[in-house]
Coordinates of C-alpha atoms in Angstrom, one line a residue:
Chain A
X1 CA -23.6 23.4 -22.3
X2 CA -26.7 25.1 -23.5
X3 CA -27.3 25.9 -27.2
X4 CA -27.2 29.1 -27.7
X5 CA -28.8 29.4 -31.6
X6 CA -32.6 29.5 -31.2
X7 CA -34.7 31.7 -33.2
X8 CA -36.0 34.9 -31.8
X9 CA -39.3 34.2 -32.1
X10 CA -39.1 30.8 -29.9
X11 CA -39.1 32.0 -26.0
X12 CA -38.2 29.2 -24.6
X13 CA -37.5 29.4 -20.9
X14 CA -33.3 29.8 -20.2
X15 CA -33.8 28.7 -16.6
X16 CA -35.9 26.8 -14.6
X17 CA -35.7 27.1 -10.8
X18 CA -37.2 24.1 -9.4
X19 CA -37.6 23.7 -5.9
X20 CA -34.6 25.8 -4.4
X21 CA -33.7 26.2 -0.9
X22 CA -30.6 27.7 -0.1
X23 CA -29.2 27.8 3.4
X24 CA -26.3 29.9 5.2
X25 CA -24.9 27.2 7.6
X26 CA -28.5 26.8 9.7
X27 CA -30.3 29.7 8.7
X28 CA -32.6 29.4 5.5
X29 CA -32.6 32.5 3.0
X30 CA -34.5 30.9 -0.1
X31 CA -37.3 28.8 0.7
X32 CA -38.7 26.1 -2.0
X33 CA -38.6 28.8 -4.7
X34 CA -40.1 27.3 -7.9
X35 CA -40.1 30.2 -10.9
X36 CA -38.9 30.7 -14.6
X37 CA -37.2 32.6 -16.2
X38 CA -37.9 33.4 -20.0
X39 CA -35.0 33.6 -23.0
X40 CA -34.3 37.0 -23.8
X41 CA -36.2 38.5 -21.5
X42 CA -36.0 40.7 -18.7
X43 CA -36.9 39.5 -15.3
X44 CA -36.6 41.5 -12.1
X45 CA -36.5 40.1 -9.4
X46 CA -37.9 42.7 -6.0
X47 CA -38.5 42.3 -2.3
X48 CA -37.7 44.2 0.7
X49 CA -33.8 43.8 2.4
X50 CA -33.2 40.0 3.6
X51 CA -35.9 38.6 1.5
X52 CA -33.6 36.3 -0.1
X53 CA -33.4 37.6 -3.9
X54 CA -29.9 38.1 -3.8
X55 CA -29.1 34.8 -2.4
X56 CA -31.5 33.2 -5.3
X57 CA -30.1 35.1 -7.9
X58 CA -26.4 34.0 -6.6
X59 CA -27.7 30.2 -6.9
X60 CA -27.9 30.2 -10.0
X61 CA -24.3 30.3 -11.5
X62 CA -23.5 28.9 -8.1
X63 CA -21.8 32.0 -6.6
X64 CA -23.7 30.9 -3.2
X65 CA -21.9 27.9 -2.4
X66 CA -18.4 30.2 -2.5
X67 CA -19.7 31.7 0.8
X68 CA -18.3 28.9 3.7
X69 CA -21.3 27.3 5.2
X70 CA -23.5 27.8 2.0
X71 CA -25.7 25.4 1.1
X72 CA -28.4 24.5 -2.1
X73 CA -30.8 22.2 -2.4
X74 CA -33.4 21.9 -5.6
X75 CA -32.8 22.1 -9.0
X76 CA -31.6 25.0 -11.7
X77 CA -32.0 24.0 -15.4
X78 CA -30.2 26.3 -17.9
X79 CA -32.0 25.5 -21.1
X80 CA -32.8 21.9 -19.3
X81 CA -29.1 21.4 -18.0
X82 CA -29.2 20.7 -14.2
X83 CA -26.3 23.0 -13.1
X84 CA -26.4 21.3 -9.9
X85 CA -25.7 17.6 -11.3
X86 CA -22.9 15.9 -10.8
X87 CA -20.3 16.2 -13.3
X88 CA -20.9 20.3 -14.2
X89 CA -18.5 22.4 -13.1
X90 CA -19.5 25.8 -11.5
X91 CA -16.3 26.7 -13.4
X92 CA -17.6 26.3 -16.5
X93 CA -21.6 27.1 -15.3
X94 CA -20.5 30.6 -14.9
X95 CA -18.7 31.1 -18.2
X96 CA -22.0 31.2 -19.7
X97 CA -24.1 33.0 -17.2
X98 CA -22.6 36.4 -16.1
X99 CA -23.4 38.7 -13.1
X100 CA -22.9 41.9 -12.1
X101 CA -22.5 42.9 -8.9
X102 CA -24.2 45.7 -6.5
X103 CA -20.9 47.8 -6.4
X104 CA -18.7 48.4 -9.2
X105 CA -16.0 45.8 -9.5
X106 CA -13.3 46.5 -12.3
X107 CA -9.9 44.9 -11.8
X108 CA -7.5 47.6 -10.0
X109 CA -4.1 46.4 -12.0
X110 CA -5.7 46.3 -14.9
X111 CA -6.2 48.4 -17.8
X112 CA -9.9 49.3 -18.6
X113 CA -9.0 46.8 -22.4
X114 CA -7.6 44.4 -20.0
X115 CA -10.8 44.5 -17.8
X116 CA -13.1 44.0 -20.5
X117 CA -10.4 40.7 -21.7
X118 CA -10.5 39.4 -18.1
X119 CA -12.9 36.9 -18.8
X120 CA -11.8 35.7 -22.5
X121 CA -8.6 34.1 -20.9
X122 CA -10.2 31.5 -19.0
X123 CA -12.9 31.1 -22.2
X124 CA -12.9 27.4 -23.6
X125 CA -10.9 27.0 -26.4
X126 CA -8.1 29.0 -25.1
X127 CA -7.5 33.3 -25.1
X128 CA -8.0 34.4 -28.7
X129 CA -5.7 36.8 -30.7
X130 CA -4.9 39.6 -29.8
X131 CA -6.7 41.5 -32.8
X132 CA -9.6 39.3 -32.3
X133 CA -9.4 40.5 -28.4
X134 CA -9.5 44.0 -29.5
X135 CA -12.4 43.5 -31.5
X136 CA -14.8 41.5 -29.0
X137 CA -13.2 44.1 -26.7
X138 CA -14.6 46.9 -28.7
X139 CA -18.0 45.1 -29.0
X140 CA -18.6 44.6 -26.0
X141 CA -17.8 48.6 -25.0
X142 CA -20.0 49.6 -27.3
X143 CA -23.0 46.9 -26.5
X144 CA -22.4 48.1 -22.8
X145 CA -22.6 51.9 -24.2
X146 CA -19.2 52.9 -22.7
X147 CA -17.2 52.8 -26.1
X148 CA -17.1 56.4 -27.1
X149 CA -16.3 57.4 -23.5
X150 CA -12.8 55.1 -23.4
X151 CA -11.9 54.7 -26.9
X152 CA -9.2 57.0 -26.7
X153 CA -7.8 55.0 -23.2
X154 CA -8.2 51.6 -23.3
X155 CA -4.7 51.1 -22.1
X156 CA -5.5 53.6 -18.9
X157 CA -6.4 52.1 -15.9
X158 CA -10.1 51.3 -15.1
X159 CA -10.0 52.7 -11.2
X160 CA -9.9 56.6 -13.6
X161 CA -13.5 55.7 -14.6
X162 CA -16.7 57.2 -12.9
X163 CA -18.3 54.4 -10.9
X164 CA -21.1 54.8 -13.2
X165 CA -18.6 54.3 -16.0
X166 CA -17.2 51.4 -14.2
X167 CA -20.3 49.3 -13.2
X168 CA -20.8 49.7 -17.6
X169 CA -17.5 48.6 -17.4
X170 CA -18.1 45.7 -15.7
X171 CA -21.3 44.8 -17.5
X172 CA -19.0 44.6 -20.4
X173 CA -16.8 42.2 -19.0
X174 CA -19.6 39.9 -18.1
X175 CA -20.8 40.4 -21.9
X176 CA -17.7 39.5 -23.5
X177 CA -17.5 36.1 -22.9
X178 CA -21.2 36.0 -24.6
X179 CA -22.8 34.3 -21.7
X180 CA -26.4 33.5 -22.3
X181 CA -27.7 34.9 -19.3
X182 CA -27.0 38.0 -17.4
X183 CA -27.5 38.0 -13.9
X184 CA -27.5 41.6 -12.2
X185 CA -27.7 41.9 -8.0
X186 CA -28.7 45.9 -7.7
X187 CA -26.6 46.8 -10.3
X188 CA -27.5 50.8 -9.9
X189 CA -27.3 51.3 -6.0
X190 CA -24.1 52.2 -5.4
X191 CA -25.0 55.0 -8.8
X192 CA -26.3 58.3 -9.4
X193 CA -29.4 58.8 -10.9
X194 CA -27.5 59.9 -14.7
X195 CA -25.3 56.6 -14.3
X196 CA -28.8 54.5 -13.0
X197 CA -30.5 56.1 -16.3
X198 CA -28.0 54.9 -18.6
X199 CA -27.0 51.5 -17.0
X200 CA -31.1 50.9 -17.7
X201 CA -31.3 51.8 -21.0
X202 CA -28.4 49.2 -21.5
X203 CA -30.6 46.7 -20.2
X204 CA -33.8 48.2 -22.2
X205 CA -31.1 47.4 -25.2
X206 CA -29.6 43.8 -24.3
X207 CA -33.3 42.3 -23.8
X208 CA -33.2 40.9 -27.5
X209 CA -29.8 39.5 -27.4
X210 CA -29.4 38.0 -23.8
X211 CA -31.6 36.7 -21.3
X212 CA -31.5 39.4 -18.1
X213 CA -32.2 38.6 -14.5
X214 CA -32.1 41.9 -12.4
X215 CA -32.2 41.9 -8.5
X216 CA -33.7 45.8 -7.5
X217 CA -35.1 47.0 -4.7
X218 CA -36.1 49.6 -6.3
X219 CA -39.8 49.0 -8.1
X220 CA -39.7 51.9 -10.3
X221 CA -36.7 50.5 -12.0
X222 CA -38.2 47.1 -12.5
X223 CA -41.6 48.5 -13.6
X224 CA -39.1 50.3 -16.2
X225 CA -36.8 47.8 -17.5
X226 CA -38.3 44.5 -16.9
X227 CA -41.0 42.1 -18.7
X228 CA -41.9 40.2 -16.2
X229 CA -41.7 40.2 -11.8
X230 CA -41.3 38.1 -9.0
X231 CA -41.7 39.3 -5.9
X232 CA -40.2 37.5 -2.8
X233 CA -41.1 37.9 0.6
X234 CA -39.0 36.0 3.8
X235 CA -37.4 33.8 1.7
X236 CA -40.1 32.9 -0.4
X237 CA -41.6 33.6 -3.7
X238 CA -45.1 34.9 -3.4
X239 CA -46.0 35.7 -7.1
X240 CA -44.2 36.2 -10.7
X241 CA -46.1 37.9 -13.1
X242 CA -45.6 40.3 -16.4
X243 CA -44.5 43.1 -15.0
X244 CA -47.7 45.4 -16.1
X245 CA -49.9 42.8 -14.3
X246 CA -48.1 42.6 -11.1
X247 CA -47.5 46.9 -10.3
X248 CA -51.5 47.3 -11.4
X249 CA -53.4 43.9 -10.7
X250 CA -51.2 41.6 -8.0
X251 CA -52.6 38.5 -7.3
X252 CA -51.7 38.2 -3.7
X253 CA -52.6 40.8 -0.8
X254 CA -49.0 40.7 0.2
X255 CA -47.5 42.4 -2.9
X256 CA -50.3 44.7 -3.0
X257 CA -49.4 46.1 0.3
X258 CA -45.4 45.8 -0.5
X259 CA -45.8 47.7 -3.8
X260 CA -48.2 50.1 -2.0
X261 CA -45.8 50.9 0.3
X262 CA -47.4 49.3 3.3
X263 CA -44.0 47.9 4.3
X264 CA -40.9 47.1 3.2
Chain B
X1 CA 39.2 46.5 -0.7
X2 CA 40.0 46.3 3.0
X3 CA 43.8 46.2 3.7
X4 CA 45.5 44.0 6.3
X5 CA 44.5 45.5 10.0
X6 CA 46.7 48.2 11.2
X7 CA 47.2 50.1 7.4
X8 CA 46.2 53.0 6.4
X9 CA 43.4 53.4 3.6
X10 CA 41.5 50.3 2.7
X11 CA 37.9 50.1 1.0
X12 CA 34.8 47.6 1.1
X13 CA 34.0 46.5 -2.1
X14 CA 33.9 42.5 -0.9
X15 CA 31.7 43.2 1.9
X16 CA 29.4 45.5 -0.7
X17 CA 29.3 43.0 -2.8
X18 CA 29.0 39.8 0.2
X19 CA 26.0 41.6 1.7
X20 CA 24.4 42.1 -2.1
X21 CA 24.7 38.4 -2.6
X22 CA 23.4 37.0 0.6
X23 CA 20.4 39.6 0.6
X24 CA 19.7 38.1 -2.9
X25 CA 19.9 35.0 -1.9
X26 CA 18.0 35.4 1.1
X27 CA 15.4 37.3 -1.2
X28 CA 15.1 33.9 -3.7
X29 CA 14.6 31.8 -0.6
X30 CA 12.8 34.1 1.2
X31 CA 9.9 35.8 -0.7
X32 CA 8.5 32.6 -2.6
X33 CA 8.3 31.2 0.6
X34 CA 6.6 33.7 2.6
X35 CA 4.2 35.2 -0.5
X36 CA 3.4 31.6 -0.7
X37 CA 2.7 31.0 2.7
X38 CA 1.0 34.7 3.4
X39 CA -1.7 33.9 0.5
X40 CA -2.2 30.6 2.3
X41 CA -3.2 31.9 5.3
X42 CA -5.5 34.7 4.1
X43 CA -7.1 32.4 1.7
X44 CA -7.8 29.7 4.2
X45 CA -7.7 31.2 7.5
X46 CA -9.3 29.3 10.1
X47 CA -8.5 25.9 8.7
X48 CA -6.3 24.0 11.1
X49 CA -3.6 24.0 9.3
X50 CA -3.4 27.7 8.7
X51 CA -3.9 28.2 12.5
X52 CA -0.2 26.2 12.7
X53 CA 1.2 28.0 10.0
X54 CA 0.2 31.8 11.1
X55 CA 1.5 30.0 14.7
X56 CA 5.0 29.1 13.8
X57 CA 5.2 32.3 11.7
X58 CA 5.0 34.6 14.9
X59 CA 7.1 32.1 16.5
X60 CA 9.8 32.7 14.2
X61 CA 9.2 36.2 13.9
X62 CA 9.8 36.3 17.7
X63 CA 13.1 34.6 17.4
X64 CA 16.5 35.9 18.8
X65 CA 18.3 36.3 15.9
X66 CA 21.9 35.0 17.1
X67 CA 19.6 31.7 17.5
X68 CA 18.6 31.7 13.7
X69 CA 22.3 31.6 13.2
X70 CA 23.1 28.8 15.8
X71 CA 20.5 26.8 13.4
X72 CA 21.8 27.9 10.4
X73 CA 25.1 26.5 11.7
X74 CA 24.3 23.6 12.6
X75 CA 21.9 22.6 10.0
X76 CA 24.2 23.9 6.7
X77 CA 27.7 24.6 8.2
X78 CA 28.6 22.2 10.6
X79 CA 27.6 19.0 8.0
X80 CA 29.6 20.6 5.1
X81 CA 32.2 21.4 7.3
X82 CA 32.6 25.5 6.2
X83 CA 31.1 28.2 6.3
X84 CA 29.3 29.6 3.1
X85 CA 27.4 32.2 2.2
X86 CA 24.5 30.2 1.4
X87 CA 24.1 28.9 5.1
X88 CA 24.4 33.1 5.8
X89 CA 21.7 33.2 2.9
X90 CA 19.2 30.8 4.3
X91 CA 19.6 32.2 7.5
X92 CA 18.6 35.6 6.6
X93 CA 16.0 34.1 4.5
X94 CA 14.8 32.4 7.7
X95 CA 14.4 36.0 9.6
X96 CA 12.7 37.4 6.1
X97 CA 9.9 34.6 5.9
X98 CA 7.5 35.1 9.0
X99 CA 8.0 39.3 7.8
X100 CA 6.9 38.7 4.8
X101 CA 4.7 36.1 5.3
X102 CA 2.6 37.9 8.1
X103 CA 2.4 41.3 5.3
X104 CA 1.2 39.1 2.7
X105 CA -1.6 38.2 4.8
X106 CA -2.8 41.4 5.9
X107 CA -2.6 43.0 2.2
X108 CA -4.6 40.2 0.9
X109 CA -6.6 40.6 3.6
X110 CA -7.5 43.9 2.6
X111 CA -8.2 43.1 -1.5
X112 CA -12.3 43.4 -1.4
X113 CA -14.1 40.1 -1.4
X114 CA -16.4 42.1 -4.5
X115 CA -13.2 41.7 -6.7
X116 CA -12.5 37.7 -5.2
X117 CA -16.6 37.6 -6.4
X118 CA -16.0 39.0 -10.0
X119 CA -13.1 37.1 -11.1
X120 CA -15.3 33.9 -9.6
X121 CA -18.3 35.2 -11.5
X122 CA -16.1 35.5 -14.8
X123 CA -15.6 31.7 -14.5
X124 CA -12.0 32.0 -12.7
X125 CA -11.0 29.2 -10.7
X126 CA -10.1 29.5 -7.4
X127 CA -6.1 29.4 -7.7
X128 CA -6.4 31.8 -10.4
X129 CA -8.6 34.0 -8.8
X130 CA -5.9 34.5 -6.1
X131 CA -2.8 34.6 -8.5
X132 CA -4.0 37.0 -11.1
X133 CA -6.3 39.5 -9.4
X134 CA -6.0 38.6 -5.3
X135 CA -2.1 38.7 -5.5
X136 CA -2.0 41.4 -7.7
X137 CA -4.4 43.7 -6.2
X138 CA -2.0 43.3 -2.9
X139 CA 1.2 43.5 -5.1
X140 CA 2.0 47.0 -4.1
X141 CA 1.9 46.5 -0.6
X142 CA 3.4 43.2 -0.2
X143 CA 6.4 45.2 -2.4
X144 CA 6.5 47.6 0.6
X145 CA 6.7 44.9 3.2
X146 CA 9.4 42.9 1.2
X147 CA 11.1 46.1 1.6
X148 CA 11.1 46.6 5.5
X149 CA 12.2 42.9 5.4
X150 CA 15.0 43.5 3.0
X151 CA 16.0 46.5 5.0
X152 CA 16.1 44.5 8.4
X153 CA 18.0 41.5 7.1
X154 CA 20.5 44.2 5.6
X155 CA 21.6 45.2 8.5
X156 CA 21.3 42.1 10.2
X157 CA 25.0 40.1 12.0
X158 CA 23.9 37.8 14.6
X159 CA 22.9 35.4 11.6
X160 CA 25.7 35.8 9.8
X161 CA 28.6 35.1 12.3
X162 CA 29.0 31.4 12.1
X163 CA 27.2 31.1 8.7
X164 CA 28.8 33.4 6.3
X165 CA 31.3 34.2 8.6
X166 CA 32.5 37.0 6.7
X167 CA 35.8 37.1 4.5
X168 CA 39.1 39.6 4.0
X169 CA 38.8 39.0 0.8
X170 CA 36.6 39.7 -2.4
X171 CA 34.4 36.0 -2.7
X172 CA 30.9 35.9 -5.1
X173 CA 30.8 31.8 -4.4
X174 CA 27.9 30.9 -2.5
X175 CA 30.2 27.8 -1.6
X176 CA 32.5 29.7 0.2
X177 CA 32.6 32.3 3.5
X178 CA 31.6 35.9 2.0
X179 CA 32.1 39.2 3.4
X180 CA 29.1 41.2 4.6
X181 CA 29.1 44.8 5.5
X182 CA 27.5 44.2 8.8
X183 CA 30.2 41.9 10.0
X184 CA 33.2 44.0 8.1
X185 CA 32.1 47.6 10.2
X186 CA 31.7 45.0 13.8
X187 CA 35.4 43.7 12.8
X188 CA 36.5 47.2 11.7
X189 CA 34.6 49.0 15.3
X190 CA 36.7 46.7 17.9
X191 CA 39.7 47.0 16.2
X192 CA 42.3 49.4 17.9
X193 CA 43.3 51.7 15.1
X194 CA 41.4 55.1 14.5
X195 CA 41.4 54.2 10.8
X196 CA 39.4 51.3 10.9
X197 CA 36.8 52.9 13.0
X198 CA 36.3 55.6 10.2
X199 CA 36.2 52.9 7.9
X200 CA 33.2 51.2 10.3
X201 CA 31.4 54.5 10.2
X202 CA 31.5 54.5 6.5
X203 CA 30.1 51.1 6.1
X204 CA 27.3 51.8 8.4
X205 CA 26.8 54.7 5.8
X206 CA 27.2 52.8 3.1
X207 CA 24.7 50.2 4.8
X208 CA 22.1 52.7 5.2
X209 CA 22.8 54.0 1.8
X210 CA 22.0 50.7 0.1
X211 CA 19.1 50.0 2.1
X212 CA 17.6 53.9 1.1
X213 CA 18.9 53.2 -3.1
X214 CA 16.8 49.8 -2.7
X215 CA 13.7 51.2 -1.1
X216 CA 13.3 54.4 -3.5
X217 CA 14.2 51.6 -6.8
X218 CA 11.2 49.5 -5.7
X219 CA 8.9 52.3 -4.7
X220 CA 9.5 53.7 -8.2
X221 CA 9.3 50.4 -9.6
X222 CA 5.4 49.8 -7.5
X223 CA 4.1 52.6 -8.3
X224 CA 1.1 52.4 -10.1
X225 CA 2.2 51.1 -13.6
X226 CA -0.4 53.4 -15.0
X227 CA 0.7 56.6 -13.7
X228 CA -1.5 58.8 -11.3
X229 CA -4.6 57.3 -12.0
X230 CA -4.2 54.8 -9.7
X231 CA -2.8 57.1 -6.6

């Protein structure tokens, strides 16, 4: 699996998208999407509804072939792995890349320390200790800027958070496992503009420690936390650019009029 | 303990304790099974054999109980020759399985597919997706649905006529006929004396009072293990 000890400086590109198509039994909803994605970087990804960035973004730690009917073709290289070659396990594939989902998803049984563990149990290696648990636990809570909020109740359950406080939650228990990507599908809708504010200065935060890929259809928020843009349109990728470049100087009519407003 | 028809006094410890051990053993058989089978068909509905399964489920479900029994019988009574109160178990575990089984399907049903998603994303497998957060997540109300089933299967005495049989006296061998309070207030009811039909009225009491003590346990026992937060 990929190395994960390069030097800051190097920006290497953490994954490559080569030629995807994805398919939900006959109906296509990524069309030959070639882009890149840079280490430790944030990308967002935008489009109007049904444009197919979700469905990309779930290719690649191969959440879309859990739907029945799903289909992939093309090619995804983490850090020049093929994750659709023979012989690697979607199992393991999404060990290293998290994702966060559009509504808050923390574990109802468990306790909010016990969310943030989830994903260290099925860790290679096996589960560590329990002090080391409580110490990646409390890393990650305070790398997802929830820490001083639940210090004082780990041990309560999760559903008492805020949903704002439980989509930081859940960020956390995707960053536990140190994956070395982050994948995020609208990770603010479902949150008020407070929670939206603070889940995006995490992000502004994590850029130099893990490589982001954020799904919004919301452009202000990707002109605000991301580096670089694509923009996708039907299925298919009409331009990625730095992020500057593409909300002032788009190279194709199409995003012009989309981040004009002319539809969308 | 009961004294011999026709006396004064007499209790119901045997048939207290009878109807204790064939619920438990109906409840070993009977909940593995049907939590097993209940997560089977809500994780793979439509498959063909889940169609088959969910089918003879409701078929069962559907089925007269005094014909459970007449199965019962001649499956685990007739080749061994006795009755016992593990044919009486398995029979009661046959009436528990399709309950349970169909209630287990619905409450997994209803854990959101967001939380199936984020124990996938986390690098779960599928198995342990549906063991450790699926099943969970529906614990509570698959605990409510064992419950109804354990509260019918209680009460039940079709099943138990030519399987456990029932028994005068006090009997915890699963080898052996075993008293159960359903049968003890049926032998007590169409007896002649005035005394034994009090004593059938208190075992129906009794009855219901077992099945309320093991309802309010569990519900206790479900509810959310961190307090109110989860309410």
């Amino acid at each position: 699996m990929p190395p994960t000890d390069a030097s800051p400086a190097a920006t290497r590109t953490a994954l490559d998208v080569q030629d995807l198509s994805a398919w939900f039994g006959a109906q296509p909803a990524v069309r030959g999407v070639s882009v890149g994605f840079r280490e430790r970087e944030v990308a967002a990804i935008i489009g109007p509804s049904g444009c197919g960035k979700s469905t990309l973004l779930r290719c690649l730690n191969r959440m879309h072939e859990t739907v029945p009917t799903a289909r992939v073709e093309g090619r995804v290289l983490l850090f020049g792995t093929d994750v659709y070659a023979d012989g690697i396990s979607p199992i393991a594939l999404r060990r290293h890349v998290g994702m966060v989902f559009q509504r808050p998803s923390p574990f109802p049984t468990m306790s909010i320390r016990d969310n943030v563990a989830a994903g260290l149990r099925v860790r290679g290696g096996g589960a560590p200790s329990r002090a080391e648990t409580d110490r990646i636990v409390e890393r990650a809570l305070r790398r997802s800027a929830l820490w001083d909020e639940v210090k004082d109740r780990l041990k309560a359950s999760a559903i008492g958070l805020s949903g704002g406080q439980q989509q930081r939650l859940c960020i956390a228990r995707a960053l536990a496992t140190e994956p070395a990507v982050l994948l995020l599908d609208e990770p603010t809708a479902s949150l008020d503009p407070i929670s939206t504010q603070k889940v995006e200065d995490l992000l502004y935060e994590l850029r130099s420690e893990v490589t982001v890929v954020i799904v919004t259809h919301n452009m202000q928020q990707a002109a605000r936390v991301s580096s670089s843009t694509a923009f996708m349109l039907a299925g298919e990728l009409v331009e990625m650019a730095p992020t500057a470049r593409l909300f002032t100087a788009p190279a194709d009519a199409r995003t012009e009029a989309y981040i004009t407003g002319r539809f969308g | 303990m009961p004294e011999p028809i026709g006396e004064e006094g007499g209790g119901m410890a045997n048939a207290i304790v009878g109807t204790l051990i064939l619920v438990g053993v109906a409840i070993v058989i009977g909940l593995p099974v049907g939590i097993g089978a209940g997560l089977y068909l809500a994780e793979r509905r439509g498959t063909w054999l889940a169609t088959t399964v969910r089918f003879l489920a409701d078929v069962l479900n559907g089925l007269p109980s005094i014909v459970v029994g007449i199965f019962a019988w001649q499956f685990l009574v007739r080749p061994v020759g006795h009755f016992s109160a593990l044919a009486g178990g398995v029979a009661l575990a046959a009436m528990m399985i399709p309950m349970v089984t169909r209630t287990t399907e619905e409450m997994v049903r209803l854990v959101p597919v967001s939380l199936r998603e984020a124990a996938l994303a986390l690098g779960y497998t599928r198995w342990r997706t549906s063991l450790t957060v699926v099943l969970r997540t529906a614990m509570a109300g698959i605990v409510t649905g064992a419950l109804v089933a354990v509260a019918r299967i209680a009460g039940e005495t079709a099943p138990l006529f030519f399987t456990a049989l029932g028994n005068q006296f006090m009997s915890t061998s699963l080898r052996e006929a075993i008293a159960a309070l359903p049968l003890q207030i049926f032998n007590y009811a169409i007896s002649p004396y005035e005394s034994a039909h009090a004593l059938a009225w208190a075992g129906a009491v009794v009855l219901i009072g077992l099945v309320l003590v093991v309802s309010v346990a569990a519900r206790f026992a479900t509810r959310a293990r961190f307090g109110h937060a989860a309410d």
